[in-house]
Amino acid sequence: MKKSRKQLISRLIAALLCFAALLPLSGCGEAKKTQKEIFAMDTLMTLTAYGKKGEAGLAAAEAVITSMDKMLDPELPTSTVYAINNAQGAAVVVPGQIAKMLSTARTVYDQSGGALDLSIYPLVKRWGFIDGKYYVPTDEEISADMGLLCFDKLVLNSFPSSGSYSVTLPAGGQISFGAVAKGCASDNAIAAMRQAGVTSGIVTLGGNVQTLGLKPDGSNWNVAIQDPNNTASFLGVVSVGETAVITSGSYQRNFTDLRGKTWHHIINPATGYPSSNSLVSVSIICEDGTLADCLSTAMFVLGENKALNYWRTYGGFEMIMVTSDNRIICTKGLIEKFTLSNQSYTLSFSE
Ligand code: ADP
Ligand code: MG
């Protein structure tokens, strides 16, 4: 899963931004700070823990992320996802993390009318977002790959007596966890830190953030939301307790074709083309990182009105949407929590 140098640099900037926004605040309090940077899932990740258990916590978090990375790479012949995609319709035993991602993704798939569809992988590959060999597919290629969509036919079985799970995917279908893996990885990293005895910490996986407890001084964390128009800067800050803050944006991975049209990496499963609506980014604030990551991709595809309707119907999360005409729409639970720092945007809160 090679990415271009430009993309890696932009991801590095995103990670540094999140980190920079946290820096002035994380120095407060007396707790010892332990920090580690790792590169996994094509993403620069910064893991931070406070207190005496910090080193053990970060070692546990790193181990869990590294193992998920190996398990989820669809191009790695030893990965579980590779096994699922090449099983020709046979059942494959999968670990609990995969079962959790699949069941959360299935819920969001059903509730969003298929806006999040993990079986979109053949199209993501066709557009070149996996190997970096970007390409605008022909209509025939798009309809051929659309014929491989099969998430509704994926069967997840659980065997409570042994605590194991299996997955069956129709032959020819291919799934990937690109839209959900980092959210699940941050969930698991935070859980590993907590189990190691850490009570205050934060992980940033590219532009995605998840927190454990509060800052060592007992105050909220301040998480920067990247400015899609200037990825070296941020447009505002959201003040949060223990939660995930996960962003999908067209600026995160894209290419410009010979005609000068720019195509990004979030594909609308209804068309086979990168989703095209007024949104340039969506950030989801939700305690469950796996759900937050599923929602960030799904809401991005749905567009602002349908995303707001989804939030009104199902709730359980808050959302910051940024549009191409410089509007920021926050859900009303963020009224006291979101602070705009770039005045070229118009901010509104939605009921
Ligand atoms: P990022 O991976 O940049 O954090 P997302 O969480 O939105 O952003 O995931 C986007 C990735 O998910 C894409 O790079 C692609 O691999 C995959 N993907 C693209 N469109 C969809 C979709 N509609 N449903 C599920 N996965 C998708
Ligand atoms: Mg996502």
mmCIF file of C-alpha atoms and ligand atoms in Angstrom:
data_model
loop_
_atom_site.group_PDB
_atom_site.id
_atom_site.type_symbol
_atom_site.label_atom_id
_atom_site.label_comp_id
_atom_site.label_asym_id
_atom_site.label_seq_id
_atom_site.Cartn_x
_atom_site.Cartn_y
_atom_site.Cartn_z
ATOM 1 C CA MET A 1 0.000 0.000 0.000
ATOM 2 C CA LYS A 2 2.439 2.611 -1.221
ATOM 3 C CA LYS A 3 1.376 6.235 -1.067
ATOM 4 C CA SER A 4 2.918 9.173 -2.878
ATOM 5 C CA ARG A 5 5.455 11.355 -1.116
ATOM 6 C CA LYS A 6 3.028 14.304 -1.227
ATOM 7 C CA GLN A 7 0.361 12.297 0.562
ATOM 8 C CA LEU A 8 2.733 11.060 3.196
ATOM 9 C CA ILE A 9 3.936 14.627 3.805
ATOM 10 C CA SER A 10 0.365 15.909 4.064
ATOM 11 C CA ARG A 11 -0.443 13.146 6.553
ATOM 12 C CA LEU A 12 2.658 13.987 8.531
ATOM 13 C CA ILE A 13 1.554 17.628 8.672
ATOM 14 C CA ALA A 14 -1.930 16.530 9.792
ATOM 15 C CA ALA A 15 -0.458 14.431 12.572
ATOM 16 C CA LEU A 16 1.879 17.220 13.656
ATOM 17 C CA LEU A 17 -1.028 19.656 13.647
ATOM 18 C CA CYS A 18 -3.099 17.531 15.994
ATOM 19 C CA PHE A 19 -0.080 17.125 18.160
ATOM 20 C CA ALA A 20 0.811 20.822 18.040
ATOM 21 C CA ALA A 21 -2.696 21.773 19.094
ATOM 22 C CA LEU A 22 -2.403 19.527 22.107
ATOM 23 C CA LEU A 23 1.083 20.552 23.091
ATOM 24 C CA PRO A 24 0.450 23.751 25.039
ATOM 25 C CA LEU A 25 -2.145 21.947 27.088
ATOM 26 C CA SER A 26 -0.409 18.675 27.732
ATOM 27 C CA GLY A 27 2.395 20.341 29.607
ATOM 28 C CA CYS A 28 0.052 21.144 32.505
ATOM 29 C CA GLY A 29 0.091 19.018 35.621
ATOM 30 C CA GLU A 30 2.851 17.042 37.192
ATOM 31 C CA ALA A 31 2.241 13.652 35.575
ATOM 32 C CA LYS A 32 5.148 12.077 33.737
ATOM 33 C CA LYS A 33 4.636 12.140 29.975
ATOM 34 C CA THR A 34 5.673 9.208 27.784
ATOM 35 C CA GLN A 35 5.420 9.522 24.027
ATOM 36 C CA LYS A 36 6.118 7.349 21.034
ATOM 37 C CA GLU A 37 5.811 7.796 17.280
ATOM 38 C CA ILE A 38 5.114 4.818 15.073
ATOM 39 C CA PHE A 39 4.311 4.363 11.396
ATOM 40 C CA ALA A 40 1.533 1.866 10.675
ATOM 41 C CA MET A 41 -1.492 1.673 8.334
ATOM 42 C CA ASP A 42 0.292 4.160 6.045
ATOM 43 C CA THR A 43 -0.035 6.701 8.808
ATOM 44 C CA LEU A 44 2.255 8.465 11.224
ATOM 45 C CA MET A 45 0.851 7.851 14.686
ATOM 46 C CA THR A 46 1.707 9.562 17.962
ATOM 47 C CA LEU A 47 0.908 7.744 21.184
ATOM 48 C CA THR A 48 1.033 9.681 24.461
ATOM 49 C CA ALA A 49 0.444 8.449 27.999
ATOM 50 C CA TYR A 50 0.696 10.251 31.347
ATOM 51 C CA GLY A 51 1.669 8.777 34.672
ATOM 52 C CA LYS A 52 3.902 5.966 35.897
ATOM 53 C CA LYS A 53 2.321 3.270 33.720
ATOM 54 C CA GLY A 54 3.045 5.210 30.530
ATOM 55 C CA GLU A 55 5.791 3.017 29.105
ATOM 56 C CA ALA A 56 3.887 -0.240 29.602
ATOM 57 C CA GLY A 57 0.762 1.405 28.206
ATOM 58 C CA LEU A 58 2.461 2.593 25.037
ATOM 59 C CA ALA A 59 4.172 -0.745 24.462
ATOM 60 C CA ALA A 60 0.773 -2.471 24.695
ATOM 61 C CA ALA A 61 -0.836 0.104 22.386
ATOM 62 C CA GLU A 62 1.925 -0.245 19.804
ATOM 63 C CA ALA A 63 1.664 -4.052 19.867
ATOM 64 C CA VAL A 64 -2.061 -3.980 19.226
ATOM 65 C CA ILE A 65 -1.771 -1.485 16.345
ATOM 66 C CA THR A 66 1.070 -3.421 14.704
ATOM 67 C CA SER A 67 -0.872 -6.659 14.868
ATOM 68 C CA MET A 68 -3.985 -5.030 13.394
ATOM 69 C CA ASP A 69 -1.905 -3.574 10.563
ATOM 70 C CA LYS A 70 -0.639 -7.053 9.631
ATOM 71 C CA MET A 71 -4.109 -8.548 9.933
ATOM 72 C CA LEU A 72 -5.894 -5.950 7.796
ATOM 73 C CA ASP A 73 -3.651 -5.272 4.784
ATOM 74 C CA PRO A 74 -5.641 -6.730 1.845
ATOM 75 C CA GLU A 75 -2.479 -6.877 -0.281
ATOM 76 C CA LEU A 76 -0.466 -8.874 2.276
ATOM 77 C CA PRO A 77 -0.828 -12.611 1.530
ATOM 78 C CA THR A 78 -0.483 -13.505 5.220
ATOM 79 C CA SER A 79 -3.263 -11.147 6.366
ATOM 80 C CA THR A 80 -6.735 -12.224 7.498
ATOM 81 C CA VAL A 81 -8.349 -9.855 4.996
ATOM 82 C CA TYR A 82 -6.355 -11.428 2.149
ATOM 83 C CA ALA A 83 -7.639 -14.831 3.316
ATOM 84 C CA ILE A 84 -11.258 -13.567 3.328
ATOM 85 C CA ASN A 85 -10.892 -12.051 -0.155
ATOM 86 C CA ASN A 86 -9.348 -15.207 -1.605
ATOM 87 C CA ALA A 87 -11.484 -17.854 0.106
ATOM 88 C CA GLN A 88 -13.762 -18.269 -2.951
ATOM 89 C CA GLY A 89 -16.867 -18.292 -0.804
ATOM 90 C CA ALA A 90 -15.521 -20.469 2.036
ATOM 91 C CA ALA A 91 -15.750 -19.419 5.696
ATOM 92 C CA VAL A 92 -12.654 -17.832 7.277
ATOM 93 C CA VAL A 93 -12.057 -17.680 11.031
ATOM 94 C CA VAL A 94 -11.498 -14.071 12.111
ATOM 95 C CA PRO A 95 -10.524 -12.372 15.370
ATOM 96 C CA GLY A 96 -12.896 -10.276 17.474
ATOM 97 C CA GLN A 97 -11.538 -6.978 16.129
ATOM 98 C CA ILE A 98 -12.628 -7.899 12.599
ATOM 99 C CA ALA A 99 -16.028 -9.089 13.857
ATOM 100 C CA LYS A 100 -16.532 -5.785 15.698
ATOM 101 C CA MET A 101 -15.609 -3.742 12.604
ATOM 102 C CA LEU A 102 -17.861 -5.814 10.375
ATOM 103 C CA SER A 103 -20.884 -5.584 12.622
ATOM 104 C CA THR A 104 -20.457 -1.826 13.164
ATOM 105 C CA ALA A 105 -19.914 -1.284 9.433
ATOM 106 C CA ARG A 106 -23.002 -3.389 8.681
ATOM 107 C CA THR A 107 -25.152 -1.234 10.963
ATOM 108 C CA VAL A 108 -23.909 1.957 9.294
ATOM 109 C CA TYR A 109 -24.292 0.353 5.838
ATOM 110 C CA ASP A 110 -27.942 -0.460 6.598
ATOM 111 C CA GLN A 111 -28.736 2.882 8.207
ATOM 112 C CA SER A 112 -27.002 4.960 5.500
ATOM 113 C CA GLY A 113 -28.466 3.109 2.527
ATOM 114 C CA GLY A 114 -25.057 1.671 1.619
ATOM 115 C CA ALA A 115 -23.009 4.910 1.752
ATOM 116 C CA LEU A 116 -20.353 2.965 3.688
ATOM 117 C CA ASP A 117 -19.651 -0.282 1.864
ATOM 118 C CA LEU A 118 -16.475 -2.217 2.701
ATOM 119 C CA SER A 119 -16.845 -4.251 -0.513
ATOM 120 C CA ILE A 120 -15.997 -1.105 -2.534
ATOM 121 C CA TYR A 121 -12.356 -2.248 -2.466
ATOM 122 C CA PRO A 122 -12.104 -3.316 -6.165
ATOM 123 C CA LEU A 123 -13.121 0.236 -7.155
ATOM 124 C CA VAL A 124 -10.739 1.901 -4.698
ATOM 125 C CA LYS A 125 -7.999 -0.213 -6.246
ATOM 126 C CA ARG A 126 -9.124 0.522 -9.796
ATOM 127 C CA TRP A 127 -8.895 4.281 -9.140
ATOM 128 C CA GLY A 128 -5.294 3.717 -8.017
ATOM 129 C CA PHE A 129 -5.722 4.691 -4.386
ATOM 130 C CA ILE A 130 -3.994 1.535 -3.178
ATOM 131 C CA ASP A 131 -0.829 1.444 -5.283
ATOM 132 C CA GLY A 132 -0.664 5.183 -6.091
ATOM 133 C CA LYS A 133 -0.993 4.529 -9.861
ATOM 134 C CA TYR A 134 -3.931 6.893 -10.247
ATOM 135 C CA TYR A 135 -6.343 6.266 -13.069
ATOM 136 C CA VAL A 136 -9.809 7.447 -14.121
ATOM 137 C CA PRO A 137 -11.672 4.223 -14.981
ATOM 138 C CA THR A 138 -13.934 3.860 -18.005
ATOM 139 C CA ASP A 139 -17.695 3.528 -17.516
ATOM 140 C CA GLU A 140 -17.402 -0.190 -18.381
ATOM 141 C CA GLU A 141 -14.737 -0.710 -15.722
ATOM 142 C CA ILE A 142 -16.827 1.140 -13.167
ATOM 143 C CA SER A 143 -19.921 -0.929 -13.844
ATOM 144 C CA ALA A 144 -17.890 -4.163 -13.780
ATOM 145 C CA ASP A 145 -16.511 -3.272 -10.332
ATOM 146 C CA MET A 146 -19.917 -2.097 -9.104
ATOM 147 C CA GLY A 147 -21.116 -5.619 -9.929
ATOM 148 C CA LEU A 148 -18.709 -6.904 -7.256
ATOM 149 C CA LEU A 149 -20.385 -4.951 -4.432
ATOM 150 C CA CYS A 150 -21.569 -7.620 -2.010
ATOM 151 C CA PHE A 151 -21.466 -6.294 1.543
ATOM 152 C CA ASP A 152 -25.122 -7.236 2.042
ATOM 153 C CA LYS A 153 -24.177 -10.843 1.259
ATOM 154 C CA LEU A 154 -21.267 -11.058 3.687
ATOM 155 C CA VAL A 155 -22.111 -13.418 6.544
ATOM 156 C CA LEU A 156 -20.561 -12.979 9.982
ATOM 157 C CA ASN A 157 -21.062 -15.924 12.309
ATOM 158 C CA SER A 158 -20.267 -15.870 15.991
ATOM 159 C CA PHE A 159 -19.691 -18.970 18.086
ATOM 160 C CA PRO A 160 -20.270 -17.855 21.688
ATOM 161 C CA SER A 161 -19.168 -21.189 23.200
ATOM 162 C CA SER A 162 -15.629 -20.788 21.799
ATOM 163 C CA GLY A 163 -15.667 -16.968 21.512
ATOM 164 C CA SER A 164 -14.714 -17.247 17.852
ATOM 165 C CA TYR A 165 -16.085 -15.744 14.640
ATOM 166 C CA SER A 166 -16.126 -16.603 10.971
ATOM 167 C CA VAL A 167 -16.757 -14.594 7.808
ATOM 168 C CA THR A 168 -18.069 -15.749 4.469
ATOM 169 C CA LEU A 169 -17.798 -13.477 1.439
ATOM 170 C CA PRO A 170 -19.200 -14.385 -1.998
ATOM 171 C CA ALA A 171 -16.484 -15.540 -4.441
ATOM 172 C CA GLY A 172 -15.161 -12.579 -6.450
ATOM 173 C CA GLY A 173 -16.043 -10.045 -3.758
ATOM 174 C CA GLN A 174 -13.289 -8.137 -1.972
ATOM 175 C CA ILE A 175 -13.445 -6.111 1.210
ATOM 176 C CA SER A 176 -11.064 -3.743 2.931
ATOM 177 C CA PHE A 177 -11.135 -1.908 6.220
ATOM 178 C CA GLY A 178 -9.619 1.373 5.001
ATOM 179 C CA ALA A 179 -12.678 3.322 6.176
ATOM 180 C CA VAL A 180 -12.732 1.862 9.680
ATOM 181 C CA ALA A 181 -9.317 0.389 10.594
ATOM 182 C CA LYS A 182 -7.831 3.499 12.161
ATOM 183 C CA GLY A 183 -10.892 4.056 14.331
ATOM 184 C CA CYS A 184 -10.770 0.466 15.533
ATOM 185 C CA ALA A 185 -6.996 0.714 16.027
ATOM 186 C CA SER A 186 -7.413 3.788 18.234
ATOM 187 C CA ASP A 187 -10.181 2.032 20.210
ATOM 188 C CA ASN A 188 -7.862 -0.914 20.802
ATOM 189 C CA ALA A 189 -4.827 1.238 21.554
ATOM 190 C CA ILE A 190 -6.788 3.151 24.195
ATOM 191 C CA ALA A 191 -8.148 -0.115 25.649
ATOM 192 C CA ALA A 192 -4.603 -1.541 25.824
ATOM 193 C CA MET A 193 -3.342 1.583 27.591
ATOM 194 C CA ARG A 194 -6.219 1.446 30.054
ATOM 195 C CA GLN A 195 -5.560 -2.227 30.771
ATOM 196 C CA ALA A 196 -1.921 -1.418 31.447
ATOM 197 C CA GLY A 197 -3.058 1.034 34.123
ATOM 198 C CA VAL A 198 -2.866 4.322 32.217
ATOM 199 C CA THR A 199 -5.640 6.766 33.192
ATOM 200 C CA SER A 200 -4.728 9.725 30.968
ATOM 201 C CA GLY A 201 -3.512 9.535 27.391
ATOM 202 C CA ILE A 202 -4.131 10.405 23.775
ATOM 203 C CA VAL A 203 -3.416 8.788 20.433
ATOM 204 C CA THR A 204 -3.340 10.561 17.074
ATOM 205 C CA LEU A 205 -3.479 8.344 14.009
ATOM 206 C CA GLY A 206 -2.958 10.759 11.129
ATOM 207 C CA GLY A 207 -5.821 13.232 11.509
ATOM 208 C CA ASN A 208 -7.762 10.954 13.863
ATOM 209 C CA VAL A 209 -7.592 11.405 17.614
ATOM 210 C CA GLN A 210 -8.782 9.315 20.544
ATOM 211 C CA THR A 211 -8.403 10.173 24.209
ATOM 212 C CA LEU A 212 -8.216 8.203 27.436
ATOM 213 C CA GLY A 213 -9.630 9.957 30.492
ATOM 214 C CA LEU A 214 -8.948 13.662 30.869
ATOM 215 C CA LYS A 215 -5.702 15.614 30.761
ATOM 216 C CA PRO A 216 -3.533 14.998 33.817
ATOM 217 C CA ASP A 217 -4.762 18.274 35.346
ATOM 218 C CA GLY A 218 -8.363 17.071 35.052
ATOM 219 C CA SER A 219 -9.346 19.416 32.220
ATOM 220 C CA ASN A 220 -10.653 18.583 28.743
ATOM 221 C CA TRP A 221 -8.463 17.855 25.740
ATOM 222 C CA ASN A 222 -8.433 20.372 22.889
ATOM 223 C CA VAL A 223 -8.398 18.673 19.510
ATOM 224 C CA ALA A 224 -7.623 20.724 16.393
ATOM 225 C CA ILE A 225 -9.771 20.236 13.286
ATOM 226 C CA GLN A 226 -7.646 20.507 10.159
ATOM 227 C CA ASP A 227 -8.438 23.260 7.642
ATOM 228 C CA PRO A 228 -9.268 21.500 4.326
ATOM 229 C CA ASN A 229 -8.260 24.673 2.433
ATOM 230 C CA ASN A 230 -4.877 24.852 4.110
ATOM 231 C CA THR A 231 -3.803 21.504 5.462
ATOM 232 C CA ALA A 232 -0.869 23.068 7.297
ATOM 233 C CA SER A 233 -3.343 24.867 9.537
ATOM 234 C CA PHE A 234 -6.503 24.199 11.518
ATOM 235 C CA LEU A 235 -9.902 25.878 11.409
ATOM 236 C CA GLY A 236 -11.010 25.362 14.973
ATOM 237 C CA VAL A 237 -10.677 23.392 18.148
ATOM 238 C CA VAL A 238 -13.086 21.043 19.858
ATOM 239 C CA SER A 239 -12.937 20.543 23.616
ATOM 240 C CA VAL A 240 -13.612 16.918 24.575
ATOM 241 C CA GLY A 241 -13.448 14.419 27.422
ATOM 242 C CA GLU A 242 -12.833 10.735 26.727
ATOM 243 C CA THR A 243 -13.806 10.186 23.095
ATOM 244 C CA ALA A 244 -12.710 9.713 19.506
ATOM 245 C CA VAL A 245 -12.538 12.603 17.010
ATOM 246 C CA ILE A 246 -12.297 11.125 13.527
ATOM 247 C CA THR A 247 -12.167 12.977 10.211
ATOM 248 C CA SER A 248 -12.776 12.032 6.585
ATOM 249 C CA GLY A 249 -11.861 14.605 3.968
ATOM 250 C CA SER A 250 -11.392 14.913 0.226
ATOM 251 C CA TYR A 251 -8.080 16.662 0.894
ATOM 252 C CA GLN A 252 -6.579 13.616 2.605
ATOM 253 C CA ARG A 253 -5.843 11.600 -0.537
ATOM 254 C CA ASN A 254 -6.494 12.711 -4.108
ATOM 255 C CA PHE A 255 -5.012 13.214 -7.560
ATOM 256 C CA THR A 256 -5.565 15.582 -10.480
ATOM 257 C CA ASP A 257 -6.104 14.048 -13.937
ATOM 258 C CA LEU A 258 -4.722 15.319 -17.264
ATOM 259 C CA ARG A 259 -7.818 17.477 -17.762
ATOM 260 C CA GLY A 260 -7.230 19.188 -14.444
ATOM 261 C CA LYS A 261 -10.054 17.493 -12.531
ATOM 262 C CA THR A 262 -9.285 16.377 -9.009
ATOM 263 C CA TRP A 263 -10.539 13.022 -7.731
ATOM 264 C CA HIS A 264 -10.442 11.995 -4.074
ATOM 265 C CA HIS A 265 -10.394 8.643 -2.290
ATOM 266 C CA ILE A 266 -13.924 8.338 -0.856
ATOM 267 C CA ILE A 267 -16.075 6.566 -3.416
ATOM 268 C CA ASN A 268 -19.851 6.823 -3.570
ATOM 269 C CA PRO A 269 -20.998 3.183 -3.878
ATOM 270 C CA ALA A 270 -24.123 4.385 -5.718
ATOM 271 C CA THR A 271 -22.070 5.815 -8.624
ATOM 272 C CA GLY A 272 -18.605 4.243 -8.477
ATOM 273 C CA TYR A 273 -17.090 7.748 -8.620
ATOM 274 C CA PRO A 274 -15.545 9.771 -5.790
ATOM 275 C CA SER A 275 -18.453 11.243 -3.864
ATOM 276 C CA SER A 276 -19.436 14.649 -5.146
ATOM 277 C CA ASN A 277 -21.427 16.940 -2.889
ATOM 278 C CA SER A 278 -20.829 20.169 -0.961
ATOM 279 C CA LEU A 279 -18.675 18.515 1.732
ATOM 280 C CA VAL A 280 -14.888 18.721 1.916
ATOM 281 C CA SER A 281 -14.567 17.187 5.370
ATOM 282 C CA VAL A 282 -16.588 15.581 8.127
ATOM 283 C CA SER A 283 -15.343 15.066 11.683
ATOM 284 C CA ILE A 284 -17.247 12.742 14.002
ATOM 285 C CA ILE A 285 -17.057 12.967 17.784
ATOM 286 C CA CYS A 286 -18.157 9.682 19.332
ATOM 287 C CA GLU A 287 -16.927 7.532 22.226
ATOM 288 C CA ASP A 288 -16.644 4.463 20.001
ATOM 289 C CA GLY A 289 -13.742 5.036 17.581
ATOM 290 C CA THR A 290 -14.794 2.186 15.284
ATOM 291 C CA LEU A 291 -18.270 3.683 14.909
ATOM 292 C CA ALA A 292 -16.810 7.182 14.517
ATOM 293 C CA ASP A 293 -14.642 6.015 11.607
ATOM 294 C CA CYS A 294 -17.554 4.235 9.899
ATOM 295 C CA LEU A 295 -19.673 7.359 10.333
ATOM 296 C CA SER A 296 -17.023 9.785 9.063
ATOM 297 C CA THR A 297 -16.873 7.981 5.726
ATOM 298 C CA ALA A 298 -20.623 7.381 5.487
ATOM 299 C CA MET A 299 -21.588 10.988 6.355
ATOM 300 C CA PHE A 300 -19.027 12.287 3.853
ATOM 301 C CA VAL A 301 -20.737 10.253 1.117
ATOM 302 C CA LEU A 302 -24.269 11.162 2.255
ATOM 303 C CA GLY A 303 -23.657 14.923 2.031
ATOM 304 C CA GLU A 304 -24.751 17.612 4.474
ATOM 305 C CA ASN A 305 -28.556 17.254 4.438
ATOM 306 C CA LYS A 306 -28.735 13.476 4.536
ATOM 307 C CA ALA A 307 -25.930 13.380 7.127
ATOM 308 C CA LEU A 308 -27.903 15.747 9.377
ATOM 309 C CA ASN A 309 -30.990 13.592 8.934
ATOM 310 C CA TYR A 310 -28.951 10.522 9.866
ATOM 311 C CA TRP A 311 -27.740 12.292 13.025
ATOM 312 C CA ARG A 312 -31.297 13.367 13.898
ATOM 313 C CA THR A 313 -32.586 9.817 13.407
ATOM 314 C CA TYR A 314 -29.862 7.742 15.058
ATOM 315 C CA GLY A 315 -27.874 10.193 17.228
ATOM 316 C CA GLY A 316 -25.101 8.939 19.518
ATOM 317 C CA PHE A 317 -22.471 11.243 18.002
ATOM 318 C CA GLU A 318 -21.679 14.877 17.203
ATOM 319 C CA MET A 319 -20.404 16.106 13.861
ATOM 320 C CA ILE A 320 -18.471 18.971 12.265
ATOM 321 C CA MET A 321 -19.074 19.321 8.533
ATOM 322 C CA VAL A 322 -17.017 21.658 6.329
ATOM 323 C CA THR A 323 -18.318 22.649 2.886
ATOM 324 C CA SER A 324 -16.564 23.801 -0.276
ATOM 325 C CA ASP A 325 -18.199 27.254 0.129
ATOM 326 C CA ASN A 326 -16.521 27.728 3.522
ATOM 327 C CA ARG A 327 -19.394 26.894 5.839
ATOM 328 C CA ILE A 328 -18.933 24.869 9.005
ATOM 329 C CA ILE A 329 -22.039 23.099 10.262
ATOM 330 C CA CYS A 330 -21.787 21.607 13.763
ATOM 331 C CA THR A 331 -24.422 19.534 15.474
ATOM 332 C CA LYS A 332 -25.897 21.324 18.444
ATOM 333 C CA GLY A 333 -24.120 19.240 21.106
ATOM 334 C CA LEU A 334 -20.964 21.156 20.150
ATOM 335 C CA ILE A 335 -22.286 24.655 20.913
ATOM 336 C CA GLU A 336 -20.187 24.973 24.067
ATOM 337 C CA LYS A 337 -17.357 22.810 22.749
ATOM 338 C CA PHE A 338 -16.314 24.004 19.299
ATOM 339 C CA THR A 339 -14.272 27.188 18.933
ATOM 340 C CA LEU A 340 -13.707 28.643 15.471
ATOM 341 C CA SER A 341 -10.195 29.945 14.883
ATOM 342 C CA ASN A 342 -10.348 30.760 11.165
ATOM 343 C CA GLN A 343 -12.777 33.620 10.540
ATOM 344 C CA SER A 344 -12.991 32.983 6.788
ATOM 345 C CA TYR A 345 -15.528 30.258 7.649
ATOM 346 C CA THR A 346 -19.161 30.848 8.599
ATOM 347 C CA LEU A 347 -20.170 28.736 11.594
ATOM 348 C CA SER A 348 -23.662 27.456 12.317
ATOM 349 C CA PHE A 349 -25.117 24.858 14.666
ATOM 350 C CA SER A 350 -27.809 22.491 13.538
ATOM 351 C CA GLU A 351 -30.771 21.152 15.520
HETATM 352 P P1 ADP B 1 -8.932 7.904 5.808
HETATM 353 O O1 ADP B 1 -8.633 6.476 5.494
HETATM 354 O O2 ADP B 1 -8.244 8.883 4.938
HETATM 355 O O3 ADP B 1 -8.834 8.235 7.248
HETATM 356 P P2 ADP B 1 -11.780 7.298 5.647
HETATM 357 O O4 ADP B 1 -11.961 6.791 7.023
HETATM 358 O O5 ADP B 1 -12.917 8.121 5.144
HETATM 359 O O6 ADP B 1 -10.473 8.148 5.440
HETATM 360 O O7 ADP B 1 -11.618 6.034 4.712
HETATM 361 C C1 ADP B 1 -11.445 6.175 3.342
HETATM 362 C C2 ADP B 1 -10.890 4.889 2.780
HETATM 363 O O8 ADP B 1 -11.913 3.871 2.823
HETATM 364 C C3 ADP B 1 -10.498 5.006 1.345
HETATM 365 O O9 ADP B 1 -9.133 5.311 1.213
HETATM 366 C C4 ADP B 1 -10.842 3.629 0.770
HETATM 367 O O10 ADP B 1 -9.816 2.716 1.051
HETATM 368 C C5 ADP B 1 -12.047 3.231 1.563
HETATM 369 N N1 ADP B 1 -13.325 3.697 1.002
HETATM 370 C C6 ADP B 1 -13.551 4.663 0.076
HETATM 371 N N2 ADP B 1 -14.865 4.857 -0.129
HETATM 372 C C7 ADP B 1 -15.507 4.003 0.706
HETATM 373 C C8 ADP B 1 -16.893 3.719 0.968
HETATM 374 N N3 ADP B 1 -17.877 4.368 0.376
HETATM 375 N N4 ADP B 1 -17.168 2.755 1.879
HETATM 376 C C9 ADP B 1 -16.169 2.089 2.507
HETATM 377 N N5 ADP B 1 -14.873 2.289 2.296
HETATM 378 C C10 ADP B 1 -14.533 3.249 1.417
HETATM 379 MG MG MG B 2 -13.769 6.503 8.117
#
